[in-house]
Short mmCIF file of C-alpha atoms in Angstrom, two decimals:
data_model
loop_
_atom_site.label_atom_id
_atom_site.label_comp_id
_atom_site.label_asym_id
_atom_site.label_seq_id
_atom_site.Cartn_x
_atom_site.Cartn_y
_atom_site.Cartn_z
CA MET A 858 -25.13 -16.95 -0.53
CA LEU A 859 -24.63 -19.52 -3.28
CA THR A 860 -24.51 -17.11 -6.20
CA PHE A 861 -21.05 -16.07 -7.40
CA VAL A 862 -20.67 -13.08 -9.74
CA VAL A 863 -17.49 -12.21 -11.64
CA ALA A 864 -17.18 -8.90 -13.51
CA GLY A 865 -14.83 -8.96 -16.47
CA GLY A 866 -14.52 -11.43 -19.33
CA GLY A 867 -10.78 -11.29 -19.89
CA VAL A 868 -8.26 -13.93 -18.87
CA ALA A 869 -8.52 -13.13 -15.15
CA GLY A 870 -12.33 -13.23 -15.17
CA ALA A 871 -12.58 -16.45 -17.17
CA GLU A 872 -10.08 -18.28 -15.00
CA THR A 873 -11.69 -16.98 -11.82
CA VAL A 874 -15.23 -18.09 -12.66
CA ALA A 875 -13.98 -21.47 -13.91
CA GLU A 876 -11.91 -22.05 -10.76
CA LEU A 877 -14.78 -20.98 -8.50
CA PHE A 878 -17.04 -23.44 -10.29
CA ASP A 879 -14.53 -26.28 -9.84
CA LEU A 880 -13.81 -25.39 -6.21
CA VAL A 881 -17.45 -25.22 -5.15
CA HIS A 882 -18.44 -28.43 -6.91
CA SER A 883 -15.40 -30.28 -5.57
CA VAL A 884 -16.52 -29.71 -1.97
CA LEU A 885 -20.28 -30.19 -2.36
CA HIS A 886 -19.98 -33.70 -0.95
CA LEU A 887 -19.05 -32.11 2.37
CA TYR A 888 -22.41 -30.30 2.45
CA PRO A 889 -25.14 -32.87 1.81
CA GLY A 890 -27.84 -30.25 2.36
CA ILE A 891 -26.81 -28.39 -0.81
CA THR A 892 -27.67 -29.84 -4.20
CA ALA A 893 -25.47 -29.45 -7.27
CA ALA A 894 -28.11 -27.22 -8.89
CA GLU A 895 -28.11 -24.60 -6.11
CA PRO A 896 -24.77 -22.82 -6.66
CA GLN A 897 -25.04 -20.26 -9.47
CA PHE A 898 -22.13 -18.67 -11.34
CA VAL A 899 -22.51 -15.54 -13.46
CA MET A 900 -19.99 -13.58 -15.51
CA VAL A 901 -20.79 -9.97 -16.42
CA HIS A 902 -18.82 -8.58 -19.36
CA SER A 903 -19.15 -5.26 -21.19
CA ARG A 904 -18.28 -6.68 -24.64
CA ASP A 905 -20.18 -9.06 -26.87
CA ARG A 906 -17.58 -11.80 -26.55
CA ILE A 907 -15.25 -12.98 -23.80
CA LEU A 908 -11.46 -13.29 -23.92
CA PRO A 909 -10.60 -10.47 -26.34
CA GLU A 910 -6.94 -11.43 -25.78
CA LEU A 911 -7.55 -14.56 -27.87
CA SER A 912 -8.80 -15.08 -31.42
CA PRO A 913 -12.59 -14.96 -31.94
CA GLU A 914 -12.58 -18.72 -32.55
CA LEU A 915 -10.92 -19.53 -29.23
CA GLY A 916 -13.10 -16.98 -27.45
CA ALA A 917 -16.20 -18.69 -28.83
CA TYR A 918 -14.80 -22.08 -27.81
CA ALA A 919 -14.23 -20.87 -24.24
CA LEU A 920 -17.72 -19.38 -24.05
CA SER A 921 -19.35 -22.60 -25.24
CA ARG A 922 -17.34 -24.74 -22.80
CA LEU A 923 -18.15 -22.56 -19.81
CA ARG A 924 -21.82 -22.35 -20.75
CA ALA A 925 -21.99 -26.13 -21.14
CA ARG A 926 -20.78 -26.47 -17.56
CA GLY A 927 -23.62 -24.28 -16.31
CA ILE A 928 -21.99 -20.86 -16.00
CA GLY A 929 -24.26 -17.96 -16.94
CA PHE A 930 -23.22 -14.89 -18.91
CA ARG A 931 -24.46 -11.29 -19.12
CA LEU A 932 -22.67 -9.91 -22.17
CA GLY A 933 -22.77 -6.30 -23.35
CA ILE A 934 -23.59 -5.17 -19.80
CA ARG A 935 -21.55 -3.45 -17.09
CA VAL A 936 -21.71 -3.60 -13.31
CA SER A 937 -22.84 -0.15 -12.18
CA ALA A 938 -22.85 -0.69 -8.42
CA ALA A 939 -22.05 -3.32 -5.81
CA THR A 940 -23.15 -3.74 -2.20
CA GLY A 941 -22.70 -6.38 0.45
CA ASP A 942 -25.72 -8.31 -0.77
CA GLY A 943 -25.76 -7.85 -4.54
CA VAL A 944 -24.67 -6.09 -7.72
CA ARG A 945 -26.61 -3.73 -9.97
CA LEU A 946 -26.17 -3.95 -13.73
CA SER A 947 -26.18 -1.12 -16.25
CA GLY A 948 -29.53 -2.29 -17.60
CA GLY A 949 -31.13 -1.86 -14.19
CA ALA A 950 -31.26 -5.53 -13.21
CA CYS A 951 -29.88 -6.70 -9.87
CA ILE A 952 -28.22 -9.99 -8.94
CA ALA A 953 -28.33 -11.04 -5.29
CA THR A 954 -24.91 -12.30 -4.22
CA ALA A 955 -22.57 -12.30 -1.26
CA THR A 956 -19.52 -13.08 -3.41
CA PHE A 957 -18.56 -10.55 -6.07
CA VAL A 958 -15.18 -10.63 -7.84
CA TRP A 959 -13.93 -7.65 -9.85
CA ALA A 960 -11.74 -8.73 -12.77
CA ALA A 961 -12.64 -5.98 -15.24
CA GLY A 962 -9.33 -4.15 -15.11
CA ALA A 963 -7.28 -2.15 -12.64
CA ARG A 964 -6.85 1.57 -12.15
CA PRO A 965 -3.45 3.06 -11.35
CA SER A 966 -2.59 4.53 -7.98
CA PRO A 967 -4.40 7.80 -7.10
CA PHE A 968 -0.95 9.40 -7.00
CA VAL A 969 -0.52 8.64 -10.71
CA VAL A 970 -4.01 9.92 -11.53
CA ARG A 971 -3.27 13.25 -9.80
CA LEU A 972 -0.12 13.90 -11.83
CA ASP A 973 -0.19 16.43 -14.64
CA GLY A 974 0.38 15.20 -18.16
CA GLU A 975 -1.69 13.19 -20.58
CA HIS A 976 -3.90 10.48 -19.13
CA ALA A 977 -5.80 7.57 -20.68
CA ARG A 978 -9.44 6.87 -19.85
CA THR A 979 -8.33 4.57 -17.02
CA GLY A 980 -6.14 7.28 -15.48
CA ALA A 981 -2.88 5.73 -16.67
CA LEU A 982 -0.18 8.04 -17.99
CA VAL A 983 0.14 8.08 -21.76
CA THR A 984 3.77 7.64 -22.72
CA ASP A 985 5.85 7.89 -25.87
CA PRO A 986 7.42 4.68 -27.25
CA THR A 987 10.48 5.11 -24.98
CA LEU A 988 8.21 5.01 -21.87
CA ARG A 989 8.50 8.72 -21.04
CA ALA A 990 5.22 10.24 -19.83
CA ASN A 991 3.78 12.75 -22.30
CA GLY A 992 3.72 16.30 -20.99
CA LEU A 993 5.93 15.61 -17.97
CA ASP A 994 9.65 16.18 -17.41
CA ARG A 995 11.78 13.24 -16.22
CA VAL A 996 8.77 11.04 -15.52
CA TRP A 997 8.61 7.49 -16.85
CA ALA A 998 5.79 4.99 -16.56
CA VAL A 999 5.37 1.24 -17.07
CA GLY A 1000 2.87 -1.53 -16.31
CA ASP A 1001 -0.61 -0.64 -15.08
CA CYS A 1002 0.48 2.98 -14.64
CA ALA A 1003 1.10 3.48 -18.34
CA GLN A 1004 -0.54 3.39 -21.74
CA ILE A 1005 2.33 2.63 -24.11
CA PRO A 1006 1.95 2.70 -27.92
CA ASP A 1007 3.15 -0.23 -29.99
CA VAL A 1008 5.45 1.36 -32.58
CA GLU A 1009 5.60 -1.83 -34.64
CA GLY A 1010 1.84 -2.07 -34.82
CA ASP A 1011 -0.72 0.59 -35.57
CA GLY A 1012 -0.04 2.50 -32.37
CA THR A 1013 -2.51 0.44 -30.35
CA PRO A 1014 -1.45 0.37 -26.67
CA PHE A 1015 0.31 -2.70 -25.34
CA PRO A 1016 -1.92 -4.88 -23.14
CA PRO A 1017 -1.32 -4.55 -19.37
CA THR A 1018 0.06 -8.05 -18.84
CA ALA A 1019 2.93 -9.27 -16.68
CA GLN A 1020 4.99 -10.44 -19.65
CA HIS A 1021 4.94 -6.88 -20.99
CA ALA A 1022 5.44 -5.10 -17.65
CA VAL A 1023 8.51 -7.15 -16.69
CA ARG A 1024 10.22 -6.30 -19.96
CA GLN A 1025 9.14 -2.65 -19.74
CA GLY A 1026 10.94 -2.44 -16.41
CA THR A 1027 14.19 -3.53 -18.02
CA VAL A 1028 13.81 -1.09 -20.92
CA VAL A 1029 12.92 1.88 -18.73
CA ALA A 1030 15.96 1.25 -16.50
CA ASP A 1031 18.22 1.11 -19.56
CA ASN A 1032 16.62 4.26 -20.98
CA ILE A 1033 17.09 6.24 -17.78
CA ALA A 1034 20.73 5.16 -17.67
CA ALA A 1035 21.07 6.16 -21.33
CA ILE A 1036 19.71 9.67 -20.67
CA VAL A 1037 22.09 10.13 -17.74
CA ALA A 1038 25.00 9.05 -19.97
CA GLY A 1039 23.93 11.38 -22.77
CA ARG A 1040 22.64 8.66 -25.10
CA ALA A 1041 19.28 8.45 -26.84
CA PRO A 1042 16.60 6.17 -25.30
CA VAL A 1043 15.19 3.31 -27.39
CA PRO A 1044 11.53 2.45 -28.02
CA PHE A 1045 9.94 -0.47 -26.21
CA ARG A 1046 9.39 -3.37 -28.60
CA PHE A 1047 7.88 -6.72 -27.71
CA ARG A 1048 5.68 -9.33 -29.33
CA THR A 1049 3.35 -11.22 -27.04
CA ILE A 1050 4.67 -14.73 -26.48
CA GLY A 1051 1.24 -16.19 -25.95
CA VAL A 1052 -1.94 -16.29 -23.89
CA LEU A 1053 -3.11 -19.31 -21.91
CA VAL A 1054 -6.48 -19.52 -20.17
CA ALA A 1055 -7.56 -22.35 -17.89
CA LEU A 1056 -11.28 -23.09 -18.26
CA GLY A 1057 -11.56 -25.67 -15.47
CA HIS A 1058 -12.16 -29.41 -15.58
CA ARG A 1059 -8.79 -29.96 -17.32
CA THR A 1060 -9.78 -27.77 -20.23
CA ALA A 1061 -8.05 -24.65 -21.50
CA ALA A 1062 -7.53 -22.40 -24.50
CA ALA A 1063 -4.14 -21.16 -25.63
CA GLU A 1064 -2.62 -19.12 -28.41
CA ILE A 1065 1.17 -19.15 -28.67
CA ARG A 1066 2.98 -17.38 -31.49
CA GLY A 1067 -0.03 -17.76 -33.75
CA HIS A 1068 -0.62 -21.43 -32.92
CA ARG A 1069 -3.97 -22.27 -31.30
CA PHE A 1070 -4.65 -25.02 -28.80
CA SER A 1071 -7.81 -26.04 -26.94
CA GLY A 1072 -9.11 -28.78 -24.68
CA LEU A 1073 -6.89 -31.15 -22.73
CA ALA A 1074 -3.80 -30.39 -24.81
CA ALA A 1075 -4.08 -26.69 -23.97
CA TRP A 1076 -4.65 -27.50 -20.29
CA LEU A 1077 -1.52 -29.68 -20.14
CA LEU A 1078 0.41 -26.86 -21.82
CA TRP A 1079 -0.98 -24.31 -19.34
CA ARG A 1080 -0.25 -26.59 -16.39
CA GLY A 1081 3.28 -27.40 -17.48
CA ILE A 1082 4.29 -23.80 -18.20
CA TYR A 1083 3.08 -22.44 -14.87
CA LEU A 1084 4.49 -25.33 -12.86
CA ALA A 1085 7.83 -24.71 -14.54
CA LYS A 1086 7.73 -21.10 -13.30
CA LEU A 1087 7.38 -22.20 -9.65
CA PRO A 1088 10.56 -22.59 -7.56
CA ALA A 1089 11.10 -26.27 -6.75
CA ARG A 1090 10.74 -25.64 -3.01
CA HIS A 1091 7.08 -24.67 -3.53
CA LEU A 1092 6.14 -27.93 -5.24
CA PRO A 1093 4.76 -30.75 -3.06
CA GLU A 1094 6.96 -33.81 -2.65
CA ALA A 1095 5.94 -37.03 -4.33
CA SER A 1096 4.71 -39.84 -2.10
CA PRO A 1097 4.86 -43.59 -2.76
CA ALA A 1098 1.06 -43.68 -2.77
CA ASP A 1099 0.74 -40.84 -5.28
CA PRO A 1100 4.00 -39.99 -7.08
CA SER A 1101 2.13 -37.74 -9.55
CA ARG A 1102 1.68 -35.07 -6.86
CA SER A 1103 5.19 -33.79 -7.61
CA SER A 1104 4.14 -32.68 -11.10
CA CYS A 1105 0.37 -32.17 -10.73
CA PRO A 1106 -0.41 -31.04 -7.17
CA LEU A 1107 -4.07 -31.41 -6.27
CA ARG A 1108 -6.30 -28.79 -4.71
CA GLN A 1109 -6.09 -28.94 -0.91
CA VAL A 1110 -9.36 -28.16 0.90
CA ALA A 1111 -9.67 -27.55 4.64
CA PRO A 1112 -13.34 -27.32 5.78
CA THR A 1113 -13.89 -24.86 8.61
CA THR A 1114 -16.52 -24.78 11.34
CA PRO A 1115 -17.72 -21.92 13.54
CA SER A 1116 -15.60 -21.42 16.65
CA PRO A 1117 -17.12 -22.35 20.03
CA GLY A 1118 -19.26 -19.58 21.44
CA PRO A 1119 -21.10 -18.90 24.71
CA SER A 1120 -24.65 -20.12 25.12
CA PRO A 1121 -27.37 -17.88 26.57
CA ASP A 1122 -26.63 -19.24 30.06
CA GLY A 1123 -22.95 -18.32 29.76
CA SER A 1124 -21.59 -21.80 29.18
CA VAL A 1125 -19.35 -22.57 26.21
CA HIS A 1126 -20.35 -25.18 23.69
CA ASP A 1127 -19.58 -26.15 20.11
CA SER A 1128 -21.75 -24.32 17.58
#
């Protein structure tokens, strides 16, 4: 029950395992019967290093920081099966767990997979640079449904991130309108603005336009950028006792207890 397994060593997986670690350890004082050594956190990743979205140096930094905090890693291994009480790894080993998080990538809708045309290994439609699906007439694809070549690179597909998908939506709308008006569509072009990864305990790694940041500075950058994206109405109001809550809201934890249930004699009591 106290083992947490995360599959996938990309940004989503790294942030998930780090946040789980912080969350669990922040509430341990509410459960005096559980020692700090009992919760176990394991990341399973198919590659030999985590965070391929970042430079090898920042990936190594993130791995060392997470390991120093007590998070375990199974690198070069895949999850082959998962049940309600554990996961089985490609090497045959099993990890007993009641909490398994999949962060190793998403597959497109079954509807997309069933379409004719050229498909990538994940089932996504392979498109040309203008976002038209190869082998299909009047079909366009973006985001997780598409594998789109980078015409300004070596043809490597764009990563399936939100910053790409949002801009692909704008380009595909303009291209459809262009076709209707008898104009030629334009290729999708975009350079990644940056990647930020929170590693927990006010530590992060970031790479923005070729500039690398790590530690507290990267965490403050990560925190500030994502807070700036939130509408003001979603931010907590500052209080005289803690005015910093308006800019750095704290985690809010609400412990739960089992609901009252009937006893063997039919009476109701608190569990």
